[in-house]
CSV table of N, CA and C in Angstrom, one decimal:
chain,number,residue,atom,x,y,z
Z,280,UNK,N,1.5,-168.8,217.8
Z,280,UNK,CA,1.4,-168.0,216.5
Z,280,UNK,C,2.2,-166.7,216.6
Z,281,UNK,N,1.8,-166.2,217.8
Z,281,UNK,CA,2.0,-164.4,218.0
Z,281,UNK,C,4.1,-164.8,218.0
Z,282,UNK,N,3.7,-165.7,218.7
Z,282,UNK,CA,5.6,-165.9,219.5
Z,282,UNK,C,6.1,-165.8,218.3
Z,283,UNK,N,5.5,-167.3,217.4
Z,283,UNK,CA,6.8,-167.4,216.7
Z,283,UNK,C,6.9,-166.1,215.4
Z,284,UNK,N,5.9,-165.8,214.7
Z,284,UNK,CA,6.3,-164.7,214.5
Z,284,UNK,C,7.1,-163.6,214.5
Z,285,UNK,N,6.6,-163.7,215.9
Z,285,UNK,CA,8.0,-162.0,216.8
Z,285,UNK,C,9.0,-162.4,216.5
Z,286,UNK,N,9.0,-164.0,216.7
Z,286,UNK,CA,10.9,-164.2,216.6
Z,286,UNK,C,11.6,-164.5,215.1
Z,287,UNK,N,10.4,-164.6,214.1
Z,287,UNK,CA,11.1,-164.7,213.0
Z,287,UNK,C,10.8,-163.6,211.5
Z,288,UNK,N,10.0,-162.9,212.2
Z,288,UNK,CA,10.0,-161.8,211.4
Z,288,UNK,C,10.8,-160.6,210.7
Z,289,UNK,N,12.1,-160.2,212.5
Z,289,UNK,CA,12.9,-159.7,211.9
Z,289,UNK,C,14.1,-160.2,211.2
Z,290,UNK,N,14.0,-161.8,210.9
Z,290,UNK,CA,14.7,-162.7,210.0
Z,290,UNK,C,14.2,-162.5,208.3
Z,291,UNK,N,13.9,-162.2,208.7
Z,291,UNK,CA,13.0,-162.2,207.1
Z,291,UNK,C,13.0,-160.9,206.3
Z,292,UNK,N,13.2,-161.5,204.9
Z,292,UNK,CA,13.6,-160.2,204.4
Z,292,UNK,C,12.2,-159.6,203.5
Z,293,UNK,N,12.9,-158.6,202.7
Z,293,UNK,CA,11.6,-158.3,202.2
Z,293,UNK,C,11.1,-158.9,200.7
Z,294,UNK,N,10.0,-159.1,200.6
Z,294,UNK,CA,9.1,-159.9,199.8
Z,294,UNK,C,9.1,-161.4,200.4
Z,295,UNK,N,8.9,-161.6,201.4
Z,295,UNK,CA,8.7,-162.5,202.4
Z,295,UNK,C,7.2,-163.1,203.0
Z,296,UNK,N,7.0,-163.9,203.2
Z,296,UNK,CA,5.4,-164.7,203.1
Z,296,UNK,C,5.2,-165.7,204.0
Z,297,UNK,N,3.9,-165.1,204.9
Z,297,UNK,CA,3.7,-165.5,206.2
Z,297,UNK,C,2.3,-166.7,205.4
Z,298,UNK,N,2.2,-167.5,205.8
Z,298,UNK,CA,1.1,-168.3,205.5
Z,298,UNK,C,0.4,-169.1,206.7
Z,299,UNK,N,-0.5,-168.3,207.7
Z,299,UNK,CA,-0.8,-169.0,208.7
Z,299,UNK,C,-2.0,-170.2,208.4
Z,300,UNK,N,-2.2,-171.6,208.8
Z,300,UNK,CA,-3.2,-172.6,208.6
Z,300,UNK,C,-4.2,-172.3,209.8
Z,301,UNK,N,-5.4,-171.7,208.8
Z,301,UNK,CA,-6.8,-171.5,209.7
Z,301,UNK,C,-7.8,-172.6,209.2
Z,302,UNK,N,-9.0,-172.4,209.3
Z,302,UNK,CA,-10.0,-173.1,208.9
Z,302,UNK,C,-11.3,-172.7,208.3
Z,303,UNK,N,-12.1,-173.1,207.8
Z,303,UNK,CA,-13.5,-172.5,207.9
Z,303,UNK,C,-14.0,-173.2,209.4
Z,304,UNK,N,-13.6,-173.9,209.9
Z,304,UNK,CA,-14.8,-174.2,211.2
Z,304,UNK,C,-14.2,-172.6,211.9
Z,305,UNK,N,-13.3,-171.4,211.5
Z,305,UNK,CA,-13.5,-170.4,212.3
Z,305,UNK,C,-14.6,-169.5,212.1
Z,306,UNK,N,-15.5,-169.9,211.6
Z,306,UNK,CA,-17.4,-169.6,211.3
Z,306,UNK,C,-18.4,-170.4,212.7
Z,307,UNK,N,-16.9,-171.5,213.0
Z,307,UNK,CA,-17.9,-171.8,214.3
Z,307,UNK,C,-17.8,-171.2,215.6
Z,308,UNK,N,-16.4,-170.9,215.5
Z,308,UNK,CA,-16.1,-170.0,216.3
Z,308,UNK,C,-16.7,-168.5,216.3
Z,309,UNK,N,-17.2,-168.3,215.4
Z,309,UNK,CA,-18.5,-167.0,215.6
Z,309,UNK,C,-19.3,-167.2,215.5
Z,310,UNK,N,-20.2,-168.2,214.9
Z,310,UNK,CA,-21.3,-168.4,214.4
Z,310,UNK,C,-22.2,-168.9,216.3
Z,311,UNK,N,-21.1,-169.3,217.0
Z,311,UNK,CA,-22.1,-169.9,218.3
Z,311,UNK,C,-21.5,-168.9,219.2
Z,312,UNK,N,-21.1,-167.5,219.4
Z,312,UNK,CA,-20.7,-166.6,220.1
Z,312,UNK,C,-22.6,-165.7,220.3
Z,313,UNK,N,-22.4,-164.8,221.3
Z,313,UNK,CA,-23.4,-164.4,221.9
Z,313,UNK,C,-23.4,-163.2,221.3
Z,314,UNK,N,-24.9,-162.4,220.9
Z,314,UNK,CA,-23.9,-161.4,220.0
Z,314,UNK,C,-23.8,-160.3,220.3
Z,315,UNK,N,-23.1,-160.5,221.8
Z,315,UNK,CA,-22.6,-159.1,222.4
Z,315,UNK,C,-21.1,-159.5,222.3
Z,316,UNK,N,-20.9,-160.7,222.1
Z,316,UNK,CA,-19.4,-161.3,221.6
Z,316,UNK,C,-19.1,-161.3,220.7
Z,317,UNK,N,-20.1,-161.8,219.2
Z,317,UNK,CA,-19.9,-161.0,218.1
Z,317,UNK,C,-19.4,-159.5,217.7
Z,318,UNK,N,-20.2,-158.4,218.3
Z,318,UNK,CA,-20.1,-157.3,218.2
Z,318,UNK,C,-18.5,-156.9,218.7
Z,319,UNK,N,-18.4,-157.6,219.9
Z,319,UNK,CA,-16.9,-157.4,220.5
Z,319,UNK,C,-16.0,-158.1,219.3
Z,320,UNK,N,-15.9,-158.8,218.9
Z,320,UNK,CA,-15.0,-159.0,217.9
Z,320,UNK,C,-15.3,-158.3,216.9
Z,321,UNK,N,-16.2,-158.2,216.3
Z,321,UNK,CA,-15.7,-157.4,215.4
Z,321,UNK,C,-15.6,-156.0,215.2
Z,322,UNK,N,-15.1,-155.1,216.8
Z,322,UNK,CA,-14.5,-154.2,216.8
Z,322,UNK,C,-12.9,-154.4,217.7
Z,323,UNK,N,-12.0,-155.5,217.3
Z,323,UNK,CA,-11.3,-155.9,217.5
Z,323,UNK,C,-10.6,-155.7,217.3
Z,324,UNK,N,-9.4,-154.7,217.7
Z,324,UNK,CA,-8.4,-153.9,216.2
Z,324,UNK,C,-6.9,-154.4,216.7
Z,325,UNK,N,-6.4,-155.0,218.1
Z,325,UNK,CA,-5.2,-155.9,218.2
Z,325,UNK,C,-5.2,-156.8,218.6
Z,326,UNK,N,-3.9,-157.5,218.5
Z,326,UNK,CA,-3.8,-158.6,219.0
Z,326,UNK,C,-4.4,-159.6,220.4
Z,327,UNK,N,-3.7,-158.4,221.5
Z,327,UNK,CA,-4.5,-158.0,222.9
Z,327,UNK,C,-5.7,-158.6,222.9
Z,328,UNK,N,-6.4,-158.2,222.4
Z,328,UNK,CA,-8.0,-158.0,222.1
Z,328,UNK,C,-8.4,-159.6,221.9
Z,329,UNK,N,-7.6,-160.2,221.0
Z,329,UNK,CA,-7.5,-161.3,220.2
Z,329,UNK,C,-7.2,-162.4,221.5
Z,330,UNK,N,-6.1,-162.4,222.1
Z,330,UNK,CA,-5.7,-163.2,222.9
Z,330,UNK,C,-6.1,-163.0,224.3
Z,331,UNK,N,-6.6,-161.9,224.5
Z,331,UNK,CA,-8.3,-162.0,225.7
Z,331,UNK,C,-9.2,-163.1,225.4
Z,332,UNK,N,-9.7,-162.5,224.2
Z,332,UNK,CA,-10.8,-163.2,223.9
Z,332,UNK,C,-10.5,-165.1,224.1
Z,333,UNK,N,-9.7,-165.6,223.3
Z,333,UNK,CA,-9.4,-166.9,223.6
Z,333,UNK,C,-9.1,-167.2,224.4
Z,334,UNK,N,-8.2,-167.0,225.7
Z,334,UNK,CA,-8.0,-167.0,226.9
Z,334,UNK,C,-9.3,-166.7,227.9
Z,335,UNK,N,-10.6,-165.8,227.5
Z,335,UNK,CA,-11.7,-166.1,228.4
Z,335,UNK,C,-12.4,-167.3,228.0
Z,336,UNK,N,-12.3,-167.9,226.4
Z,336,UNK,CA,-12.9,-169.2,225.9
Z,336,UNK,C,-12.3,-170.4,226.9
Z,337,UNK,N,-11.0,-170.3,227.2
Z,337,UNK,CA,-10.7,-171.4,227.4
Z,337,UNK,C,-11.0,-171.2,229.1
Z,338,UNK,N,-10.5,-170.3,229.8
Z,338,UNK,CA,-11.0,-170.2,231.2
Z,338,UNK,C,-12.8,-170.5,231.5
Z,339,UNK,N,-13.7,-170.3,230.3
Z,339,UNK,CA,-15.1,-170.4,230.7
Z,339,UNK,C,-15.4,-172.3,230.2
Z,340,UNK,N,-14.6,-172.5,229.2
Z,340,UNK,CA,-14.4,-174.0,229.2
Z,340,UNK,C,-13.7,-174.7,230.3
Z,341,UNK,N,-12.7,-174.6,230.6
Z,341,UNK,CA,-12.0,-175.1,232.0
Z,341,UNK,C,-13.2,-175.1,233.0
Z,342,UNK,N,-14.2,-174.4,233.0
Z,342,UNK,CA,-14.9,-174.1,233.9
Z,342,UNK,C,-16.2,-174.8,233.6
Z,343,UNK,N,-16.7,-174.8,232.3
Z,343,UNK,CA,-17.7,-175.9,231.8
Z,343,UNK,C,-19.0,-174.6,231.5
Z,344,UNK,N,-18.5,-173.7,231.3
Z,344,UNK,CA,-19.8,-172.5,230.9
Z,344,UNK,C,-20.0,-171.7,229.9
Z,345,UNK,N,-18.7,-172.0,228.9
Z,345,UNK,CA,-18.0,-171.3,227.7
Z,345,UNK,C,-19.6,-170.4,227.1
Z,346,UNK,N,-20.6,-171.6,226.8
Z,346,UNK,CA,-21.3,-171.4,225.7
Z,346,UNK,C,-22.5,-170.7,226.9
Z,347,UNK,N,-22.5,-170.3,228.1
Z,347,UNK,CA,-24.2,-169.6,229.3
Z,347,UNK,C,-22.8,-168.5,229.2
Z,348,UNK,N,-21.5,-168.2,229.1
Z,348,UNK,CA,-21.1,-166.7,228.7
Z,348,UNK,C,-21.1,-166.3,227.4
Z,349,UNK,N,-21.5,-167.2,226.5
Z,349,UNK,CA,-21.7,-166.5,224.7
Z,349,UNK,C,-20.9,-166.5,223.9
Z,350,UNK,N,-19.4,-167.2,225.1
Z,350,UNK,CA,-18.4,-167.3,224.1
Z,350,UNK,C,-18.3,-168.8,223.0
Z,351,UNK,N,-19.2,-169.7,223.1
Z,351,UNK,CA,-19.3,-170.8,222.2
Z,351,UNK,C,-18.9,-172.1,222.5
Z,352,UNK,N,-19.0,-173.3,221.7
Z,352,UNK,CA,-18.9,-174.0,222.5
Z,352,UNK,C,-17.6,-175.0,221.5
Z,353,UNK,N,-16.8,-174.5,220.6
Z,353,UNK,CA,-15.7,-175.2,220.0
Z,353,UNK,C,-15.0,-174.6,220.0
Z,354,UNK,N,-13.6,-175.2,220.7
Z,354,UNK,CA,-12.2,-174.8,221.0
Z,354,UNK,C,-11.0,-174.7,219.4
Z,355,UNK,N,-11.6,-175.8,218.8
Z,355,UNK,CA,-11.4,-175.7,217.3
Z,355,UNK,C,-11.4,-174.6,216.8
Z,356,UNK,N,-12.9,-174.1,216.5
Z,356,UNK,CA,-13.3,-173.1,215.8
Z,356,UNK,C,-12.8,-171.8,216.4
Z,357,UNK,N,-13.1,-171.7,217.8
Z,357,UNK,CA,-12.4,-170.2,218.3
Z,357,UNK,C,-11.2,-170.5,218.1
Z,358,UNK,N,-9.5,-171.2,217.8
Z,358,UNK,CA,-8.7,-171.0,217.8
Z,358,UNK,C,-8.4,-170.4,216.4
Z,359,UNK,N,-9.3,-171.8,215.7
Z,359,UNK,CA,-9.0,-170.9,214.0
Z,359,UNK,C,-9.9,-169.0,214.0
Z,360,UNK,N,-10.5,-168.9,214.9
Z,360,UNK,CA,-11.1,-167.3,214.5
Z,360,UNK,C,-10.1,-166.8,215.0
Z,361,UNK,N,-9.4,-167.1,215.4
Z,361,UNK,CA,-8.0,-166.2,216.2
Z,361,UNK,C,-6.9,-166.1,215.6
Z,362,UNK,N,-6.9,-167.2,215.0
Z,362,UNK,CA,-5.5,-167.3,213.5
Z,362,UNK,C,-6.6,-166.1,212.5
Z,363,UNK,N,-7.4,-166.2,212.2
Z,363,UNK,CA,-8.1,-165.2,210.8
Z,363,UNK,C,-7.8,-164.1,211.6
Z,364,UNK,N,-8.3,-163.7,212.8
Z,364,UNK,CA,-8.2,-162.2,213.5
Z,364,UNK,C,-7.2,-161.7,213.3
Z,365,UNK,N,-6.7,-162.0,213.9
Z,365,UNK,CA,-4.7,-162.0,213.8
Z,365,UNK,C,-4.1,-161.6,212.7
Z,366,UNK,N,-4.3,-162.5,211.3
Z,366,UNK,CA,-3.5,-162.3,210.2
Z,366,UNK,C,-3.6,-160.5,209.8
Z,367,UNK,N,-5.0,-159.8,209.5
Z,367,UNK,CA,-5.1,-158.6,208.7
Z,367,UNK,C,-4.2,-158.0,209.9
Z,368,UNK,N,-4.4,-158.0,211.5
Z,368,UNK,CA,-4.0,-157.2,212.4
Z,368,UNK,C,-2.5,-157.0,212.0
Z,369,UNK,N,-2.1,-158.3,211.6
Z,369,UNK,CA,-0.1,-158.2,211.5
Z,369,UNK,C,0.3,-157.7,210.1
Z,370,UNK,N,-0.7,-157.9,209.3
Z,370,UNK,CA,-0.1,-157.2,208.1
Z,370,UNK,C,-0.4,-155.9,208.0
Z,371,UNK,N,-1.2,-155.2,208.5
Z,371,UNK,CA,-1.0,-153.8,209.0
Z,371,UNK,C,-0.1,-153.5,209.5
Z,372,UNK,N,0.6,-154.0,211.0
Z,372,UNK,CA,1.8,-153.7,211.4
Z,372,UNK,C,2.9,-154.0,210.8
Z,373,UNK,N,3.3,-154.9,209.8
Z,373,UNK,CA,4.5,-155.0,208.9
Z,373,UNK,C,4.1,-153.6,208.1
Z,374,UNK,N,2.9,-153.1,207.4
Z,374,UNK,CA,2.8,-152.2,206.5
Z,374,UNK,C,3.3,-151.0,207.4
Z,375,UNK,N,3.2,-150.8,208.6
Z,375,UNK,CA,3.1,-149.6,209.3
Z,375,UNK,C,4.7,-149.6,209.4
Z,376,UNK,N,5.3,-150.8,209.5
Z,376,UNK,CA,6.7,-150.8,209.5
Z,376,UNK,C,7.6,-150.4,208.7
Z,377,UNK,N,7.1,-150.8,207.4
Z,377,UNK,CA,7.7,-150.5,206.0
Z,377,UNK,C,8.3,-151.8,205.3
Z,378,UNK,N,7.8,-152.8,206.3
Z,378,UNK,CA,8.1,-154.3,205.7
Z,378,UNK,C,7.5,-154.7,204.5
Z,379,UNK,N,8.3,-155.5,203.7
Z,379,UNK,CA,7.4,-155.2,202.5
Z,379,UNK,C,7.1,-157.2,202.8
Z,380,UNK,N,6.7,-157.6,203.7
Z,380,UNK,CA,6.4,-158.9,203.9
Z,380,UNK,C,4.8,-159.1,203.6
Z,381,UNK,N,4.0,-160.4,202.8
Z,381,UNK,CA,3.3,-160.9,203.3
Z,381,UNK,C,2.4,-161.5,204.0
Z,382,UNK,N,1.2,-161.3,204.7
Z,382,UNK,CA,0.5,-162.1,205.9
Z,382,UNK,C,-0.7,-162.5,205.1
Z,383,UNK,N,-1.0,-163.5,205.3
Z,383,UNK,CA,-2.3,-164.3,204.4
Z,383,UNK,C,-2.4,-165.2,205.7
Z,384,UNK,N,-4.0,-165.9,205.6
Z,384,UNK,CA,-4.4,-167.2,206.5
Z,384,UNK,C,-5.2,-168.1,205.4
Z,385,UNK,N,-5.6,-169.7,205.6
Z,385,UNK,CA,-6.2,-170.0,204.5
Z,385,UNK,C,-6.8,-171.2,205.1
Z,386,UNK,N,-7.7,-171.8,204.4
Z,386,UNK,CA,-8.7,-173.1,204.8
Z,386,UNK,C,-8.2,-174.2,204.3
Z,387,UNK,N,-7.3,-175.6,204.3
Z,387,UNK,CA,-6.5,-176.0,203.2
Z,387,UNK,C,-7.9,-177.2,203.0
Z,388,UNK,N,-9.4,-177.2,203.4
Z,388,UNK,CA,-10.5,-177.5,203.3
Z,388,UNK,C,-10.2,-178.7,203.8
Z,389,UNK,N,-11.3,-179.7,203.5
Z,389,UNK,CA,-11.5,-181.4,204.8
Z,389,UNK,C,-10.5,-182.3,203.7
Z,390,UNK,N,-9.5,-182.2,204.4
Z,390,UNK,CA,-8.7,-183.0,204.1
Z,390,UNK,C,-8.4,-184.6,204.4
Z,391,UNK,N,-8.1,-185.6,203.9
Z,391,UNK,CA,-8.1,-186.8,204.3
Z,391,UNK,C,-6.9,-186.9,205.5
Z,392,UNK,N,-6.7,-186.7,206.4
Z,392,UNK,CA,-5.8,-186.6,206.9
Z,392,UNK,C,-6.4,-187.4,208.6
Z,393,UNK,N,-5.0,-187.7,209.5
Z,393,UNK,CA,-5.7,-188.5,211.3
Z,393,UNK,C,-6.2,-187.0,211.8
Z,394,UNK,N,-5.8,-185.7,211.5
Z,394,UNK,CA,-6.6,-185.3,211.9
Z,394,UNK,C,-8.3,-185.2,211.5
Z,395,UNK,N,-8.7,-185.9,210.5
Z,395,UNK,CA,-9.6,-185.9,210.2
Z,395,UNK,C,-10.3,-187.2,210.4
Z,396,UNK,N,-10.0,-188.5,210.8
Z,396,UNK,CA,-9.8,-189.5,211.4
Z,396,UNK,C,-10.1,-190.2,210.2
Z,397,UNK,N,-9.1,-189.7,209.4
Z,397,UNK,CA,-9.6,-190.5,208.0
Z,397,UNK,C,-10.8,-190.4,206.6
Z,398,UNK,N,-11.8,-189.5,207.0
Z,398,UNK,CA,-12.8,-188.9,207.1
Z,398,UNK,C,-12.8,-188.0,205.6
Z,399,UNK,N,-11.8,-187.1,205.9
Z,399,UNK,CA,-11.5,-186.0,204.6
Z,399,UNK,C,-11.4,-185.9,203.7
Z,400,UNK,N,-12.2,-185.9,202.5
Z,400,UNK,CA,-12.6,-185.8,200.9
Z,400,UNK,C,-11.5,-185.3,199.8
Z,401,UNK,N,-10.2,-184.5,200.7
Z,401,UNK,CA,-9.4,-184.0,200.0
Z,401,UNK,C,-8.2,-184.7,200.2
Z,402,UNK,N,-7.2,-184.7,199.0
Z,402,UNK,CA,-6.5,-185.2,199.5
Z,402,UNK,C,-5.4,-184.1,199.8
Z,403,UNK,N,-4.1,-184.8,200.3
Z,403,UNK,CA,-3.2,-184.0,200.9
Z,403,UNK,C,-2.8,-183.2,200.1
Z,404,UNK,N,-2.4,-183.3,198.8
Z,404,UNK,CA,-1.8,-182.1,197.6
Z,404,UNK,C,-2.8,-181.3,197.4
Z,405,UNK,N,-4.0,-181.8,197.5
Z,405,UNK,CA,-5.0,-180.5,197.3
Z,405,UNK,C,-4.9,-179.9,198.7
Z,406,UNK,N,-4.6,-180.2,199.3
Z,406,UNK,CA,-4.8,-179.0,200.8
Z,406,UNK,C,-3.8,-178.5,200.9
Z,407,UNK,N,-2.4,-178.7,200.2
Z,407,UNK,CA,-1.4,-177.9,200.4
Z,407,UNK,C,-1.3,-176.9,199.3
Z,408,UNK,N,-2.2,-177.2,198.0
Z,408,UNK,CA,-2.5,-175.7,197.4
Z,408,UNK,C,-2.5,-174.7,197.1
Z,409,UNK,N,-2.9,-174.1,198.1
Z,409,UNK,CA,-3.3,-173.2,199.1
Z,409,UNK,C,-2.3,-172.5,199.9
Z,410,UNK,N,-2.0,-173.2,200.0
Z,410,UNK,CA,-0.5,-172.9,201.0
Z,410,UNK,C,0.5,-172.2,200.0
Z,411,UNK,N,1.2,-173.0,199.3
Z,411,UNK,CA,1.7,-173.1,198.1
Z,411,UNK,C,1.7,-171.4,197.1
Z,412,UNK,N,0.2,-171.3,196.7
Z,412,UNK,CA,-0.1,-170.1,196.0
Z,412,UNK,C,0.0,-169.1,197.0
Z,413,UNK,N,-0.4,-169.1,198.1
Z,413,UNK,CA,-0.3,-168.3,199.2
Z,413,UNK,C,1.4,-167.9,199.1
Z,414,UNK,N,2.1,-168.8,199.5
Z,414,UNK,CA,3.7,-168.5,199.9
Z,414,UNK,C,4.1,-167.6,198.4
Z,415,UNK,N,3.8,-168.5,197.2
Z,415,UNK,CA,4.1,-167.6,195.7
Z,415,UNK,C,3.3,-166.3,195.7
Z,416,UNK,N,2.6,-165.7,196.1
Z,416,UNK,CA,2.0,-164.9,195.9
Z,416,UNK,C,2.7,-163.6,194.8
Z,417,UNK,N,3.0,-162.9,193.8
Z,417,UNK,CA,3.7,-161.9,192.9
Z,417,UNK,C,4.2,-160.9,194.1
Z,418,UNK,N,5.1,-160.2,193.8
Z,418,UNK,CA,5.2,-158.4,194.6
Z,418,UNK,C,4.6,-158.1,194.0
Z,419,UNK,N,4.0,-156.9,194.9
Z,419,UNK,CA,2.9,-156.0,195.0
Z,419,UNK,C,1.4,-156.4,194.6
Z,420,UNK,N,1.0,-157.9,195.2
Z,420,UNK,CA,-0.1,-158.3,195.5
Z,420,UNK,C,-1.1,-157.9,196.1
Z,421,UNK,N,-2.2,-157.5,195.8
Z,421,UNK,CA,-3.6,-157.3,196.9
Z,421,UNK,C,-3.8,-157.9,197.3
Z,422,UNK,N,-3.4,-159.1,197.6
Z,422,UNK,CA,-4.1,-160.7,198.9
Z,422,UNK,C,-2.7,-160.4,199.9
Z,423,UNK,N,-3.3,-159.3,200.6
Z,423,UNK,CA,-2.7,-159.1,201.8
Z,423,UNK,C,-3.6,-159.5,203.1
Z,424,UNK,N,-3.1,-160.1,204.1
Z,424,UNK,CA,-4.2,-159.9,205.4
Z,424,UNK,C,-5.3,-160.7,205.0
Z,425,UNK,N,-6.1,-161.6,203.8
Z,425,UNK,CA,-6.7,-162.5,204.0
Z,425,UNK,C,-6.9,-163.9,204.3
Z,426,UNK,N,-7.9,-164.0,204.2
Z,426,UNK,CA,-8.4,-165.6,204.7
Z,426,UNK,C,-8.8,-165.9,203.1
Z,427,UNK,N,-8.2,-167.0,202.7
Z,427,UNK,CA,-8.0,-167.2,201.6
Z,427,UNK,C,-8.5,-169.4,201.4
Z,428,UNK,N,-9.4,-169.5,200.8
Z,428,UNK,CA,-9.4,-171.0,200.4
Z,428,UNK,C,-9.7,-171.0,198.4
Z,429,UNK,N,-9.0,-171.9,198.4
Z,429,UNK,CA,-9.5,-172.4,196.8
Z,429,UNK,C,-9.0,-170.9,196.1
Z,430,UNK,N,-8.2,-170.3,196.1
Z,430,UNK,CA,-7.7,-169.4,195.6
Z,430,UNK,C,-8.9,-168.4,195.6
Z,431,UNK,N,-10.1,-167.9,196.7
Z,431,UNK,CA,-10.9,-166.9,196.9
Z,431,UNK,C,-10.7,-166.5,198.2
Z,432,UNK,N,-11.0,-165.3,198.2
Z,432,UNK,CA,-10.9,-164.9,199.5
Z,432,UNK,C,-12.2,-165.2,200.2
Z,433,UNK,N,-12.4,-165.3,201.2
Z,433,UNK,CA,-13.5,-165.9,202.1
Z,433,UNK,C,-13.6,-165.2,203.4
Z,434,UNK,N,-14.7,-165.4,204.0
Z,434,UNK,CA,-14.7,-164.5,205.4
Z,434,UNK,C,-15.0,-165.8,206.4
Z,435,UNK,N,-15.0,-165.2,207.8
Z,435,UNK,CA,-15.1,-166.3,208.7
Z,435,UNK,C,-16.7,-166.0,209.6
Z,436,UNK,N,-17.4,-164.9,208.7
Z,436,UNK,CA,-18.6,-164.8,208.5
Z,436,UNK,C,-19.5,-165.2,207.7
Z,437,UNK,N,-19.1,-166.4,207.1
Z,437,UNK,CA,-19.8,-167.1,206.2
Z,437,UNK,C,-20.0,-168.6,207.1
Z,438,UNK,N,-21.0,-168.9,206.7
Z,438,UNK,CA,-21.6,-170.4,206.9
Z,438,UNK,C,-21.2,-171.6,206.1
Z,439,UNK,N,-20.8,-172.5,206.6
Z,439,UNK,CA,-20.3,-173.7,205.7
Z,439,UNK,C,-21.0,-174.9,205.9
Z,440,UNK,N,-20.9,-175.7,204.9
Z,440,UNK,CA,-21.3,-177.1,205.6
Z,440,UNK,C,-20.7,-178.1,204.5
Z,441,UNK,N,-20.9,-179.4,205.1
Z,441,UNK,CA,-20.1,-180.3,203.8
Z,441,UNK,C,-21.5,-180.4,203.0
Z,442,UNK,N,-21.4,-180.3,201.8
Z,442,UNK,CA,-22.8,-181.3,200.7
Z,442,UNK,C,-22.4,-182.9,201.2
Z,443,UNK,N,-23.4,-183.4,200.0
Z,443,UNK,CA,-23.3,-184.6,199.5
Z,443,UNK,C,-22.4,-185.4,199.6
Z,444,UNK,N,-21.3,-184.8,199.3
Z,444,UNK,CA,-19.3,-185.6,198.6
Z,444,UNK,C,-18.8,-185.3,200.0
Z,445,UNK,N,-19.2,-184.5,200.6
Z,445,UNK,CA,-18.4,-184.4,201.4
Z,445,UNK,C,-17.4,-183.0,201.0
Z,446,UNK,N,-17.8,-182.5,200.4
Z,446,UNK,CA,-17.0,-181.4,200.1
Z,446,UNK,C,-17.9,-180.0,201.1
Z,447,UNK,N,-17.0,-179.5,201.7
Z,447,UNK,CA,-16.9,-177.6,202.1
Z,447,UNK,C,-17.6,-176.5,201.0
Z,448,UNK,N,-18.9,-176.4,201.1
Z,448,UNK,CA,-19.3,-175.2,200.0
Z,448,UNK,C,-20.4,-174.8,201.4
Z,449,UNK,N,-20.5,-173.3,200.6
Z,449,UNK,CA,-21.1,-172.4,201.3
Z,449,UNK,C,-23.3,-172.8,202.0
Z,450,UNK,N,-22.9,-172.6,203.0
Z,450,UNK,CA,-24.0,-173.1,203.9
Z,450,UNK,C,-25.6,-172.5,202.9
């Protein structure tokens, strides 16, 4: 995510629109953190910080202890809390730049899709969305830097669960 960015950012002009694909399972990636790992993240202010943190996830998994260090126990979910971390961090730095670029992340929700093994309540047009409004977003937009599903902004401090249908609403 970090790479390709660096490399295509100063390609891009301005009023330009970053749309990274996160998830709500990045609620599980905090929700099963220890909460001296919670607290660490959420005084998290770079990237650095960001790519520690996943990098000790995956070295305490390689190792089989992820979740007796606090860091959790889905590689899923900590990856997507790393795409949400990330996004506000980089649209600050475009703003610090004077770039007048876009950074948004979003949930494109349980899609019917093999990654879902078929499973997914949504179909594919509904999950691209999201994406879609995200990339159109107007100039001089306030949906900068969020995590964004169903055209709301959302946190990755919320709780989710599927209902009934199989549908993503709030836990």
């Amino acid at each position: 995510l970090l790479a390709v960015c660096h490399a295509l950012i100063p390609l891009m002009r301005d009023g330009g629109r970053i749309v990274h694909v996160a998830s709500r399972a990045a609620a599980w990636g905090y929700k099963f953190l220890s909460e001296e790992y919670k607290a660490k993240v959420d005084a998290y202010t770079t990237p650095d910080e960001v790519v520690a943190h996943i990098k000790a996830f995956v070295d305490a998994s390689k190792a089989g202890d992820s979740e007796e260090k606090g860091l959790g126990k889905s590689a899923y979910g900590t990856s997507k809390l790393g795409v949400v971390l990330l996004t506000p961090m980089m649209q600050k730095k475009l703003d610090s730049m004077g770039k007048k670029i876009v950074v948004n992340c979003c949930c494109p929700n349980y899609v019917n899709t093999d990654m879902t093994s078929g499973k997914g309540t949504k179909t594919v047009e509904f999950g691209a969305e999201v994406e879609v409004y995200l990339a159109n977003l107007p100039e001089g937009t306030d949906i900068r830097g969020k995590f964004v599903a169903e055209r709301e902004i959302i946190s990755y401090k919320e709780e989710w669960k599927l209902d009934d249908n199989g549908v993503i609403v709030r836990a």
